[in-house]
JSON list of C-alpha atoms in Angstrom, two decimals:
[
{"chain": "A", "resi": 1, "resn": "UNK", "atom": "CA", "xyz": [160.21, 119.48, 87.84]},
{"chain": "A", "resi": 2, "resn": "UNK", "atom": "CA", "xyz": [163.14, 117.34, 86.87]},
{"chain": "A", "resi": 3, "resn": "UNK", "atom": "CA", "xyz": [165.61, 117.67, 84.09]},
{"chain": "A", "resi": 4, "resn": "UNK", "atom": "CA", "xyz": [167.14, 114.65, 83.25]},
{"chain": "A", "resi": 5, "resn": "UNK", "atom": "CA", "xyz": [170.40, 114.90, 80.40]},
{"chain": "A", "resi": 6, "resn": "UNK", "atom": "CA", "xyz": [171.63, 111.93, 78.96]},
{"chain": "A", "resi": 7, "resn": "UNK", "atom": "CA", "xyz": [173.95, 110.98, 75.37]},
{"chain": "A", "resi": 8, "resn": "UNK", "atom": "CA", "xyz": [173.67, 108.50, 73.14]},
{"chain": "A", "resi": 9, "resn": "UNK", "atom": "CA", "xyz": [176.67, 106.96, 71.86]},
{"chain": "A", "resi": 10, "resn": "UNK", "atom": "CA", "xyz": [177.99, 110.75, 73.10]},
{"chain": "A", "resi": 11, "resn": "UNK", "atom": "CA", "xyz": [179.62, 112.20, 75.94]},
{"chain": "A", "resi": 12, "resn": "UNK", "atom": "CA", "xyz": [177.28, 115.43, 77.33]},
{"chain": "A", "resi": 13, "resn": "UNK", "atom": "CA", "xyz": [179.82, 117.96, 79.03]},
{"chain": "A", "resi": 14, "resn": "UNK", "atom": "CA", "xyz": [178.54, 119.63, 82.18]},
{"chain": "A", "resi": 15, "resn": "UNK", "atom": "CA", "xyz": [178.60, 123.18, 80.23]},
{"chain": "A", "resi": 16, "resn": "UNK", "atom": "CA", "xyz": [175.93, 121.61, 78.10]},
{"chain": "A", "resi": 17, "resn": "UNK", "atom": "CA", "xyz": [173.80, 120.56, 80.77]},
{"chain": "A", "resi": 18, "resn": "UNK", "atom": "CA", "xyz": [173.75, 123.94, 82.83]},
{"chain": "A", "resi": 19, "resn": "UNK", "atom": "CA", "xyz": [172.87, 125.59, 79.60]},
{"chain": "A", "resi": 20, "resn": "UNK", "atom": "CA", "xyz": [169.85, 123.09, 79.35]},
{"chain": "A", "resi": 21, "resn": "UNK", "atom": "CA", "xyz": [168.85, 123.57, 82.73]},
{"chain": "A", "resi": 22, "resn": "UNK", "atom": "CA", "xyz": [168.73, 127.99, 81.78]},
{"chain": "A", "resi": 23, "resn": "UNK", "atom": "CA", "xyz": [167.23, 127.33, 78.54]},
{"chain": "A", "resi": 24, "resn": "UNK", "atom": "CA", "xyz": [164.26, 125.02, 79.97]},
{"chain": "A", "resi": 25, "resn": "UNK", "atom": "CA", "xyz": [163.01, 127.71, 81.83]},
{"chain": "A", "resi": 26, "resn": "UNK", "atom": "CA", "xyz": [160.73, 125.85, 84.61]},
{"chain": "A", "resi": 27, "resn": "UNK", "atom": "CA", "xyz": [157.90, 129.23, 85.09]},
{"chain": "A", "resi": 28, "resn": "UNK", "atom": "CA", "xyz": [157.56, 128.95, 81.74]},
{"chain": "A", "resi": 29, "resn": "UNK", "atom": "CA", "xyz": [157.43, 125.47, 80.86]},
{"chain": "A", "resi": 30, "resn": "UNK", "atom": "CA", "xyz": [154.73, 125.10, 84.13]},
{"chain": "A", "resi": 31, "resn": "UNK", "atom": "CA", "xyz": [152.95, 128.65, 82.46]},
{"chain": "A", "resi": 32, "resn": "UNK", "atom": "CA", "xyz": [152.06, 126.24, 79.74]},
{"chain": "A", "resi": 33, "resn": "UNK", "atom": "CA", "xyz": [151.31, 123.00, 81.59]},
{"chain": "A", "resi": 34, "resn": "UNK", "atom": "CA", "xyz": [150.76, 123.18, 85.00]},
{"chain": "A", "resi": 35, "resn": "UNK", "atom": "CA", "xyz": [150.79, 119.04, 85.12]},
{"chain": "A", "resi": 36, "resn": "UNK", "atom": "CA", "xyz": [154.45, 118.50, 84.00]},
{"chain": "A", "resi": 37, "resn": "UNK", "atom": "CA", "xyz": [156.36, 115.97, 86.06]},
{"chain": "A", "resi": 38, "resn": "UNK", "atom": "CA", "xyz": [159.26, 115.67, 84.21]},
{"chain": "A", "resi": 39, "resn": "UNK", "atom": "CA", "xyz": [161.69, 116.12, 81.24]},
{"chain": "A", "resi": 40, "resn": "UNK", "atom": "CA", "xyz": [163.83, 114.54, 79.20]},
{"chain": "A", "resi": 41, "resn": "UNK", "atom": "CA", "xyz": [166.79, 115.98, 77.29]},
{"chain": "A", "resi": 42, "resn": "UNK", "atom": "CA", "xyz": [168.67, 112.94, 74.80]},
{"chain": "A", "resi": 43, "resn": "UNK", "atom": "CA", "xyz": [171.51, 114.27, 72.94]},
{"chain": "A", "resi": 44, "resn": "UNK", "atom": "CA", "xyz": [172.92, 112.33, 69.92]},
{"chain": "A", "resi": 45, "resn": "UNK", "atom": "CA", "xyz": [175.69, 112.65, 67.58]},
{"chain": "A", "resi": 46, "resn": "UNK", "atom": "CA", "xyz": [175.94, 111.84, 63.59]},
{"chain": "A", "resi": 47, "resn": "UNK", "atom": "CA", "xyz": [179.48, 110.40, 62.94]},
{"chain": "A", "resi": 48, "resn": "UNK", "atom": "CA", "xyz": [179.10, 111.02, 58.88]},
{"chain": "A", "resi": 49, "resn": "UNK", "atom": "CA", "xyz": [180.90, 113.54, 57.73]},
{"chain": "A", "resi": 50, "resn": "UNK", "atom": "CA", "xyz": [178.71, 114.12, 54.85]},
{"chain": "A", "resi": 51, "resn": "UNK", "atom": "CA", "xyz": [176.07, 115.37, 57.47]},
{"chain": "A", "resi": 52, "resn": "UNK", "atom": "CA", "xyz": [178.03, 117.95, 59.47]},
{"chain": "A", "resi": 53, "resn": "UNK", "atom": "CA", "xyz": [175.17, 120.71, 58.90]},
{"chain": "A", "resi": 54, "resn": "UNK", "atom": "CA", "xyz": [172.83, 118.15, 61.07]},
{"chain": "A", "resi": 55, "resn": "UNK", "atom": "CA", "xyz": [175.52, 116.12, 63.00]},
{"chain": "A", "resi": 56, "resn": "UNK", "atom": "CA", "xyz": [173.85, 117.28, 66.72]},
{"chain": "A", "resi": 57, "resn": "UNK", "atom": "CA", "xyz": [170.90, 116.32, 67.50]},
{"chain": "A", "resi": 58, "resn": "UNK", "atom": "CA", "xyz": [168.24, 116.72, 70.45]},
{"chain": "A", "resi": 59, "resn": "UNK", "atom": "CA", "xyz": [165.42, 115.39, 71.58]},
{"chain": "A", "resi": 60, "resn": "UNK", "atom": "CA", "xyz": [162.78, 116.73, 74.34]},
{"chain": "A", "resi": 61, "resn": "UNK", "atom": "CA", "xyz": [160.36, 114.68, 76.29]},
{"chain": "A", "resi": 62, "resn": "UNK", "atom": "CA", "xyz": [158.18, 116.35, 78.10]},
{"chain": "A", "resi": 63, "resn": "UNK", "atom": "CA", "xyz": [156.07, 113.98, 81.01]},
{"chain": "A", "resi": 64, "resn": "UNK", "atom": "CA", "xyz": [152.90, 115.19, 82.97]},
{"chain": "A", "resi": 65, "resn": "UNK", "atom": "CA", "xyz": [149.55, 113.84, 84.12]},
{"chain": "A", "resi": 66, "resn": "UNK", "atom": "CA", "xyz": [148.35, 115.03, 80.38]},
{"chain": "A", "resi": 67, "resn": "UNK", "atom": "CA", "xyz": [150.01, 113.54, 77.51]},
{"chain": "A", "resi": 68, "resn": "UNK", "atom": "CA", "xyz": [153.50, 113.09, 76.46]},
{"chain": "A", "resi": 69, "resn": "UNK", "atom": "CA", "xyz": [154.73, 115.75, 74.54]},
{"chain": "A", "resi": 70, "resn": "UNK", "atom": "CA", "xyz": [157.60, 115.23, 72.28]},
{"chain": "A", "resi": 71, "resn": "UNK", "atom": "CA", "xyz": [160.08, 117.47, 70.07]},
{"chain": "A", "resi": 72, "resn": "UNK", "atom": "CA", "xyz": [163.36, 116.79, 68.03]},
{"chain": "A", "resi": 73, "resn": "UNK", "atom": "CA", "xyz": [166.06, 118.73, 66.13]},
{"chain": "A", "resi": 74, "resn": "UNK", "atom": "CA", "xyz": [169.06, 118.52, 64.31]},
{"chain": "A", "resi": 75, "resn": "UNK", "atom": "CA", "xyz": [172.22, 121.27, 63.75]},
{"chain": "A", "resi": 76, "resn": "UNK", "atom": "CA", "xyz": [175.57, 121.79, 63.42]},
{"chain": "A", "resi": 77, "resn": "UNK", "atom": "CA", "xyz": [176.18, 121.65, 67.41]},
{"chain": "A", "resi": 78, "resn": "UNK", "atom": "CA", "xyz": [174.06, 120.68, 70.07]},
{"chain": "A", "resi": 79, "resn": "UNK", "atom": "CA", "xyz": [173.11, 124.31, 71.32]},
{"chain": "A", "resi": 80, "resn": "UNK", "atom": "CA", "xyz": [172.06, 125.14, 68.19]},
{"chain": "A", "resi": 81, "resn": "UNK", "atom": "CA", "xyz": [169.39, 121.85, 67.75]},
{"chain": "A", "resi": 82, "resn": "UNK", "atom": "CA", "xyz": [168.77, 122.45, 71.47]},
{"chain": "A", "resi": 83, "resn": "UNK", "atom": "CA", "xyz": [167.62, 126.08, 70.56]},
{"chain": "A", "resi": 84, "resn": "UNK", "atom": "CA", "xyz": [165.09, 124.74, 67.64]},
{"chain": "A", "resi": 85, "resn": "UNK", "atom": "CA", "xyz": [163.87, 121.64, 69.94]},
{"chain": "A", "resi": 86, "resn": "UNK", "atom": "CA", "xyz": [163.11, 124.27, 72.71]},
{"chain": "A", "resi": 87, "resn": "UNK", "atom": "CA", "xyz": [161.18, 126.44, 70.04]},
{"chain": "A", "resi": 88, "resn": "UNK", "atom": "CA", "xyz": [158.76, 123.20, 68.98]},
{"chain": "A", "resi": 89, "resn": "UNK", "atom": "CA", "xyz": [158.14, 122.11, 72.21]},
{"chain": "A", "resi": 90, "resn": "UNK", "atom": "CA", "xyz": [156.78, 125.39, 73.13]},
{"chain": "A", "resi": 91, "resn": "UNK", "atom": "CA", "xyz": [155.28, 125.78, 70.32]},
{"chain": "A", "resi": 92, "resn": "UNK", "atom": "CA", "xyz": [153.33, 122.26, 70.48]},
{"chain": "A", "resi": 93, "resn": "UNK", "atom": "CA", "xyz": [152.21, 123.12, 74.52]},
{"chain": "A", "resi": 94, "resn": "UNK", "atom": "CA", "xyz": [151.27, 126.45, 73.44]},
{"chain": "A", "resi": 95, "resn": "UNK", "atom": "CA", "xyz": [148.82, 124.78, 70.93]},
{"chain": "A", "resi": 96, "resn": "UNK", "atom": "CA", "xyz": [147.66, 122.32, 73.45]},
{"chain": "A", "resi": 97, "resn": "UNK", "atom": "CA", "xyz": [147.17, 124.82, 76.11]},
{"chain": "A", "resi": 98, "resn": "UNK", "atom": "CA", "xyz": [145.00, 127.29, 73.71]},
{"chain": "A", "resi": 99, "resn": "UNK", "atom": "CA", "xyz": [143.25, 124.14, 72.85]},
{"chain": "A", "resi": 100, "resn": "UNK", "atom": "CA", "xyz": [142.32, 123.07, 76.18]},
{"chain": "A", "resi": 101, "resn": "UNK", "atom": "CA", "xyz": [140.72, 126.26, 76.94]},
{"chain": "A", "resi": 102, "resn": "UNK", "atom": "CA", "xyz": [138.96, 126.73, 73.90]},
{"chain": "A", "resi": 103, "resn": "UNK", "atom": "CA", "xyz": [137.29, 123.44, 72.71]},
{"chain": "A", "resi": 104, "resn": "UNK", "atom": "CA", "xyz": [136.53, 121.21, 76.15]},
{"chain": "A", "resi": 105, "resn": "UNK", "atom": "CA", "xyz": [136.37, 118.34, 73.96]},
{"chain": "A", "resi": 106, "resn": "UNK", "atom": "CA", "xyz": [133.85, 119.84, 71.73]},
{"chain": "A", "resi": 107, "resn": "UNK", "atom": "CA", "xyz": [133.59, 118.21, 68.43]},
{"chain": "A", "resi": 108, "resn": "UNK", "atom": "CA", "xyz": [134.57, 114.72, 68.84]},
{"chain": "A", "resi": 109, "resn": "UNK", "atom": "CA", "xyz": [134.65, 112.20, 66.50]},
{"chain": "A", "resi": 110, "resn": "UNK", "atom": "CA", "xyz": [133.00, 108.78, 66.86]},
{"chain": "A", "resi": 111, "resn": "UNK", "atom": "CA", "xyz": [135.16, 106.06, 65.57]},
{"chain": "A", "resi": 112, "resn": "UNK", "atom": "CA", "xyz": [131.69, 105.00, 63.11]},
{"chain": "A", "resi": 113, "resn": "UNK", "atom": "CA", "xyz": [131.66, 108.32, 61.51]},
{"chain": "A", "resi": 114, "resn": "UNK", "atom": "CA", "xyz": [135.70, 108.13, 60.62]},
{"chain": "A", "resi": 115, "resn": "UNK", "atom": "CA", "xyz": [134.17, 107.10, 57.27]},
{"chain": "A", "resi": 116, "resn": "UNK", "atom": "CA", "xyz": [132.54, 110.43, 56.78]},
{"chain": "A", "resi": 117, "resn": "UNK", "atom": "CA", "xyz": [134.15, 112.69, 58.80]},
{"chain": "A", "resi": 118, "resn": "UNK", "atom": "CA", "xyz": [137.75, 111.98, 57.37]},
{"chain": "A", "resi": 119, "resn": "UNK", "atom": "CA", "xyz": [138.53, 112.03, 53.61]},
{"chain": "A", "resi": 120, "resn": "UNK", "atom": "CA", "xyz": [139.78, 108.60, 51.93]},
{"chain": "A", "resi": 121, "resn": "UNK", "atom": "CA", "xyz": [139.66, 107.19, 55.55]},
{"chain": "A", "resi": 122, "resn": "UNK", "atom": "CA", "xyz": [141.98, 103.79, 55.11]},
{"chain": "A", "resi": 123, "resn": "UNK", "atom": "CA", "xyz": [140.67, 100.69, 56.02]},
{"chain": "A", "resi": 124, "resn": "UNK", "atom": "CA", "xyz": [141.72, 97.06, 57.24]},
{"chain": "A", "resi": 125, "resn": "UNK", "atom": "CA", "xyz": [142.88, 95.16, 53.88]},
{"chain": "A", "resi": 126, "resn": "UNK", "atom": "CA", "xyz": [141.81, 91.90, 54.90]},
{"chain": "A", "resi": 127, "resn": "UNK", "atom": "CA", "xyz": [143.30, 90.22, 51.41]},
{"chain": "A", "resi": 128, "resn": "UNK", "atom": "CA", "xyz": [146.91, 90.62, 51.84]},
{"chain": "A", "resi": 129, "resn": "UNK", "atom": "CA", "xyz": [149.23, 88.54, 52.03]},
{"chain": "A", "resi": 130, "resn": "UNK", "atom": "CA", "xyz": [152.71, 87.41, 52.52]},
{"chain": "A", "resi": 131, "resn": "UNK", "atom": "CA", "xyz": [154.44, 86.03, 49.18]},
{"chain": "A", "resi": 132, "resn": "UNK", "atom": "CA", "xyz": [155.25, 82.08, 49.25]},
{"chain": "A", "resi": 133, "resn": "UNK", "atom": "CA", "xyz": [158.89, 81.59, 49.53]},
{"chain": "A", "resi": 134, "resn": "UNK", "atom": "CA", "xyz": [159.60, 79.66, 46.49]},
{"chain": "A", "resi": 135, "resn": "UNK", "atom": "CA", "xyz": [160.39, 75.63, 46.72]},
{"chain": "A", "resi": 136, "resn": "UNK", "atom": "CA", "xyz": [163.56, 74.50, 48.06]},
{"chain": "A", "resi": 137, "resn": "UNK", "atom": "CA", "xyz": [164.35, 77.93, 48.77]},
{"chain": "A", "resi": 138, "resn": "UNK", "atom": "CA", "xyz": [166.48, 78.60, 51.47]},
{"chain": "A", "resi": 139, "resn": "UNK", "atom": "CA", "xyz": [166.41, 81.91, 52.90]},
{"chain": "A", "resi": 140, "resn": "UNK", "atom": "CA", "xyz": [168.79, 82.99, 55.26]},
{"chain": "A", "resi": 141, "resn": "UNK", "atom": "CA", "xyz": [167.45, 84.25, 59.22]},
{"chain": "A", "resi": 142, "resn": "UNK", "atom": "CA", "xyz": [169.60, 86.33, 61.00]},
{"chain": "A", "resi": 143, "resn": "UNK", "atom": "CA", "xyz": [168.44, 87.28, 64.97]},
{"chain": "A", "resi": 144, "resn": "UNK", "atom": "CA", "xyz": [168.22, 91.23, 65.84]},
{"chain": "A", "resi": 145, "resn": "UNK", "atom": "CA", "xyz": [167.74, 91.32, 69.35]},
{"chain": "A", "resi": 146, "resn": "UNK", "atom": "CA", "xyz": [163.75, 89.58, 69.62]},
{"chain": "A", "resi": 147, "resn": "UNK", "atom": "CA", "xyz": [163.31, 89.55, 65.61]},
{"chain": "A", "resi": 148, "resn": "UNK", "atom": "CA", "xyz": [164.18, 86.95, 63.30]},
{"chain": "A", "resi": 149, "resn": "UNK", "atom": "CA", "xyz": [165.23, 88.93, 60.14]},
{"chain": "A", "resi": 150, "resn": "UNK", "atom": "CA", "xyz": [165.08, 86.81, 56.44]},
{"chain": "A", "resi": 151, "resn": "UNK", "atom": "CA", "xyz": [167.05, 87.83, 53.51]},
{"chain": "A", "resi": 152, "resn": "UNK", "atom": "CA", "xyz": [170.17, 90.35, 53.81]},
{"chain": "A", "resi": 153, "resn": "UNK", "atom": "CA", "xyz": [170.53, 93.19, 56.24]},
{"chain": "A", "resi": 154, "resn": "UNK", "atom": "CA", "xyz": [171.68, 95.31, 58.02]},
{"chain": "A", "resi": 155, "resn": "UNK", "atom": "CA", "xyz": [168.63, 95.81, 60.19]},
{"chain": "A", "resi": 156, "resn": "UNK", "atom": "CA", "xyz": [168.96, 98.97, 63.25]},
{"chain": "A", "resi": 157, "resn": "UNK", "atom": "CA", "xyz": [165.69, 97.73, 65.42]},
{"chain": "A", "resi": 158, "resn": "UNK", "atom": "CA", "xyz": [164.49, 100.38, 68.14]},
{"chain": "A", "resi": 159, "resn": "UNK", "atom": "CA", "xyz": [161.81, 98.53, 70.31]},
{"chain": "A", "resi": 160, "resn": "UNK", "atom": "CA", "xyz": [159.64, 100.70, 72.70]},
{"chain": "A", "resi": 161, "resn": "UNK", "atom": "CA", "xyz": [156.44, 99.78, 74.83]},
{"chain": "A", "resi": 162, "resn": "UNK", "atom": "CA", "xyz": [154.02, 102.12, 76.04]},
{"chain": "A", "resi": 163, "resn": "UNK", "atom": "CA", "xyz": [151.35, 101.82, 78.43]},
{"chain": "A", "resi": 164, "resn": "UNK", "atom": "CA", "xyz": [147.65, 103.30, 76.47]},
{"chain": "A", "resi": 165, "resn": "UNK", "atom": "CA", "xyz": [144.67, 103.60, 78.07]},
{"chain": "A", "resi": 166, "resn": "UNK", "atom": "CA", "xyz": [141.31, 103.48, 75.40]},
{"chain": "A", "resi": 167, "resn": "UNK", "atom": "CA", "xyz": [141.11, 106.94, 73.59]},
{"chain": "A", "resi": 168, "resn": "UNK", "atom": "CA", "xyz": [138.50, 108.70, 71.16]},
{"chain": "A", "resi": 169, "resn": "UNK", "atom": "CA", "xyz": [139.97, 109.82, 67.59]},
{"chain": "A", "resi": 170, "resn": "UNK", "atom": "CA", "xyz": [140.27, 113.16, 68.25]},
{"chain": "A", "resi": 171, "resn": "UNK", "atom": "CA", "xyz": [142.33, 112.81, 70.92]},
{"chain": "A", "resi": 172, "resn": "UNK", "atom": "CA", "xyz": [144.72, 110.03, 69.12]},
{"chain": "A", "resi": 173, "resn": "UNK", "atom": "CA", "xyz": [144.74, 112.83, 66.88]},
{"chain": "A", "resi": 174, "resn": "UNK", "atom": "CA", "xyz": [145.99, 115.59, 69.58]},
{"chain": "A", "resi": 175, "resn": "UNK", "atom": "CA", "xyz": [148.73, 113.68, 70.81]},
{"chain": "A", "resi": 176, "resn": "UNK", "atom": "CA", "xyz": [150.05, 112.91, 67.51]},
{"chain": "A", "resi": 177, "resn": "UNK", "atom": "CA", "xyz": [150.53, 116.00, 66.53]},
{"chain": "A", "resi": 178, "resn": "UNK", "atom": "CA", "xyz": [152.09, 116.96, 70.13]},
{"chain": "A", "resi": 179, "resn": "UNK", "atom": "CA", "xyz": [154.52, 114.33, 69.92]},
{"chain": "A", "resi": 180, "resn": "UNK", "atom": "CA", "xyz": [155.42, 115.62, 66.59]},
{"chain": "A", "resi": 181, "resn": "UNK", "atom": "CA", "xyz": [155.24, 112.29, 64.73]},
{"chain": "A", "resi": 182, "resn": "UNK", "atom": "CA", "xyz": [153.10, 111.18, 61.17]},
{"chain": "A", "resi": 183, "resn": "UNK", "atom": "CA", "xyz": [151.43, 108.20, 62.61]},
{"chain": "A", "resi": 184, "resn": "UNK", "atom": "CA", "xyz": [150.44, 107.66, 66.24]},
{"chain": "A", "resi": 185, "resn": "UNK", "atom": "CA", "xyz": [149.27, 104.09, 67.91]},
{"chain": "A", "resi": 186, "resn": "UNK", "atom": "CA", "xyz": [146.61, 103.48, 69.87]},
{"chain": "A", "resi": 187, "resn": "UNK", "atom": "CA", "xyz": [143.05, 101.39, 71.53]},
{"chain": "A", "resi": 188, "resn": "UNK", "atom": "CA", "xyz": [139.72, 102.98, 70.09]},
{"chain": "A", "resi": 189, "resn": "UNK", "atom": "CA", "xyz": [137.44, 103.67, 73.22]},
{"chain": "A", "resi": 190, "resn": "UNK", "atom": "CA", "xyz": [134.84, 103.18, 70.83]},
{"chain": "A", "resi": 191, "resn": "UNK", "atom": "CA", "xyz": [135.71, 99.64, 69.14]},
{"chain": "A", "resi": 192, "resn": "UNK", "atom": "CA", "xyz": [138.37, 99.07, 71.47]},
{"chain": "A", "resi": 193, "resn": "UNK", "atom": "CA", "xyz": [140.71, 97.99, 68.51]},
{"chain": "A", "resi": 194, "resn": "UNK", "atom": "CA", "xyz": [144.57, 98.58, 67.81]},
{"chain": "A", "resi": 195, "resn": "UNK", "atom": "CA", "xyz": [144.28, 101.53, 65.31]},
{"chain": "A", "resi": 196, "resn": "UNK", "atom": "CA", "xyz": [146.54, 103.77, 63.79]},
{"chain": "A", "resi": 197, "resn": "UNK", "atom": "CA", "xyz": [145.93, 107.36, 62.62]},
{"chain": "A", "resi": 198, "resn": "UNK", "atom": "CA", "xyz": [147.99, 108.98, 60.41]},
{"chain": "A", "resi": 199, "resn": "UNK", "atom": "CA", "xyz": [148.93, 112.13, 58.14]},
{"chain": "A", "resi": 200, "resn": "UNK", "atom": "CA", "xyz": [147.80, 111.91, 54.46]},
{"chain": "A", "resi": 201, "resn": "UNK", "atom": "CA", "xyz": [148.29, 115.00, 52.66]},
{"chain": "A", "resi": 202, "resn": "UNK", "atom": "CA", "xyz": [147.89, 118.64, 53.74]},
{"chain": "A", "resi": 203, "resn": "UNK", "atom": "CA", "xyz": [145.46, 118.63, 56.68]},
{"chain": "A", "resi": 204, "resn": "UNK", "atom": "CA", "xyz": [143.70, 115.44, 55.90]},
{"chain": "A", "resi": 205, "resn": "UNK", "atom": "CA", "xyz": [144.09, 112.37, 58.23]},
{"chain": "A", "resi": 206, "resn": "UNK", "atom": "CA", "xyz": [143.74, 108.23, 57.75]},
{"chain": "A", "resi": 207, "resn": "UNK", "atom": "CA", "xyz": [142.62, 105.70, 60.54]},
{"chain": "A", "resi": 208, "resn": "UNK", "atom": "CA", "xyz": [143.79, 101.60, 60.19]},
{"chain": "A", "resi": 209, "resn": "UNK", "atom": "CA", "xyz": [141.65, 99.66, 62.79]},
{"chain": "A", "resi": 210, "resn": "UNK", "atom": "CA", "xyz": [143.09, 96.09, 62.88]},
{"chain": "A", "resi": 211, "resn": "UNK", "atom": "CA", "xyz": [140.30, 93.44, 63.57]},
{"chain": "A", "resi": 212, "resn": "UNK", "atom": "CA", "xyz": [141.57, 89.92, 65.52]},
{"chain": "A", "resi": 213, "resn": "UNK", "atom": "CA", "xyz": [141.48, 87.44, 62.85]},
{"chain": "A", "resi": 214, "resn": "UNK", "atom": "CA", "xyz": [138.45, 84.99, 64.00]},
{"chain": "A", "resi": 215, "resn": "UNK", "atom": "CA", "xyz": [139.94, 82.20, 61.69]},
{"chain": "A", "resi": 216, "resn": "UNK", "atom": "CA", "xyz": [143.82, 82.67, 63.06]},
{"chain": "A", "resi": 217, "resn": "UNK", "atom": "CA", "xyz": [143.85, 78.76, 62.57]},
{"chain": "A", "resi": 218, "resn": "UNK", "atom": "CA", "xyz": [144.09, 79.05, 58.76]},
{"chain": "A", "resi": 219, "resn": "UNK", "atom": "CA", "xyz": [146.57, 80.34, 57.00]},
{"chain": "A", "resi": 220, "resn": "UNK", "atom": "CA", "xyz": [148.16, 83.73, 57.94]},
{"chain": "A", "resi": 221, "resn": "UNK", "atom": "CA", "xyz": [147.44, 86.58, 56.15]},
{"chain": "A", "resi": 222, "resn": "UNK", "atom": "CA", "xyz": [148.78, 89.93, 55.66]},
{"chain": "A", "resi": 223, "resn": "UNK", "atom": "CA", "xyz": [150.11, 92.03, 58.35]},
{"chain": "A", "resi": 224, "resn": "UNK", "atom": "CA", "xyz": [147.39, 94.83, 58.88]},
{"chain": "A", "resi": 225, "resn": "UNK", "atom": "CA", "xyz": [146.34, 97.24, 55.85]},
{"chain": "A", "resi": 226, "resn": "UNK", "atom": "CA", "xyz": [148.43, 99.18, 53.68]},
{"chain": "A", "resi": 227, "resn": "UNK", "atom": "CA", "xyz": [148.63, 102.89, 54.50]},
{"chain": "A", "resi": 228, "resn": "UNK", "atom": "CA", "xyz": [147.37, 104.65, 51.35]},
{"chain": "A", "resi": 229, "resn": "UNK", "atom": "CA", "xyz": [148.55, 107.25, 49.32]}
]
């Protein structure tokens, strides 16, 4: 297994790095999932003075033939968020690893029962759309990087692409919560649509499938549905 260290915007001091390397305890990281290739340790640095308490951060990716597993902290020094990004990571394979031995896939969810199956499912508002600019109105575009941004900024834009093979609900569901995040991308197996689950409130979930527009030649409409309350 690999352990790759990089900053950003930061310098990471060898001391660091050894300490990573002891605290990423391979046997124990494998214990968990037997499938991990590699993993990657970003650490990142909060210039504001006003955040001192949470001026460290790191982030853990974990890569294997399963899915990517994903966990973040912040502290007052970088051992410190290492120590708490270390303690979600294991606690996130732990869950997937009593998981895989316990359900087998059992209890899947077809992408036609989200409806019933999840509370105040969301779905596609097909209405929306994007306000007129007003007559003779001029409004200012300013490029950031491949986006063309109207009206003032600043803007910070973070673009990533990810390969996704087809997945069932349940699953989009899994990874979400392994990578730790409140929404989570990707193609229904089942409609084989762009759809987006996400955390509502407590335990309960939402799905957003976005349908192709069959009359793009119109006027465009809103982008995708709103994610509800």
């Amino acid at each position: 297994m690999d352990i790759v260290v990089k900053g950003r915007k930061t310098e990471v001091p060898e001391r660091f790095r050894k300490h990573v390397a002891e605290k990423l305890k391979l046997d124990k990281v494998q214990k968990l999932d037997a499938k991990v290739i590699s993993l990657d340790v970003e650490v990142s640095k909060e210039p504001n003075p006003r955040q001192a308490d949470r001026s460290d951060r790191v982030e853990i990716t974990l890569h294997s033939r399963g899915p990517v597993v994903r966990a973040e902290a912040a502290a007052a020094d970088p051992y410190a968020a290492l120590d708490l990004a270390t303690a979600k990571l294991e606690a996130r394979l732990r869950k997937q690893h009593d998981k895989r031995y316990s359900r087998r896939g059992n209890g899947r969810i077809p992408a036609s029962e989200v409806a019933v199956s999840v509370p105040d499912a969301a779905s596609l508002n097909t209405n929306g759309e994007l306000a007129a600019a007003e007559a003779g109105q001029t409004v200012p575009t300013t490029k950031m990087g491949c986006i063309d941004v109207q009206g003032e900024g600043p803007l910070v834009v973070r673009e990533k692409t990810h390969s996704a093979a087809p997945m069932l609900l349940d699953q989009a569901l899994n990874e979400m919560e392994l990578v730790g995040h409140d929404f989570y991308l990707f193609v229904d197996a089942d409609t084989k649509l762009p759809s987006v689950v996400y955390r509502r409130h407590a335990y309960d979930y939402g799905v957003i499938h976005l349908n192709p527009d069959l009359f793009g030649g119109e006027e465009p409409g809103g982008a995708g549905g709103a994610l509800g309350g």
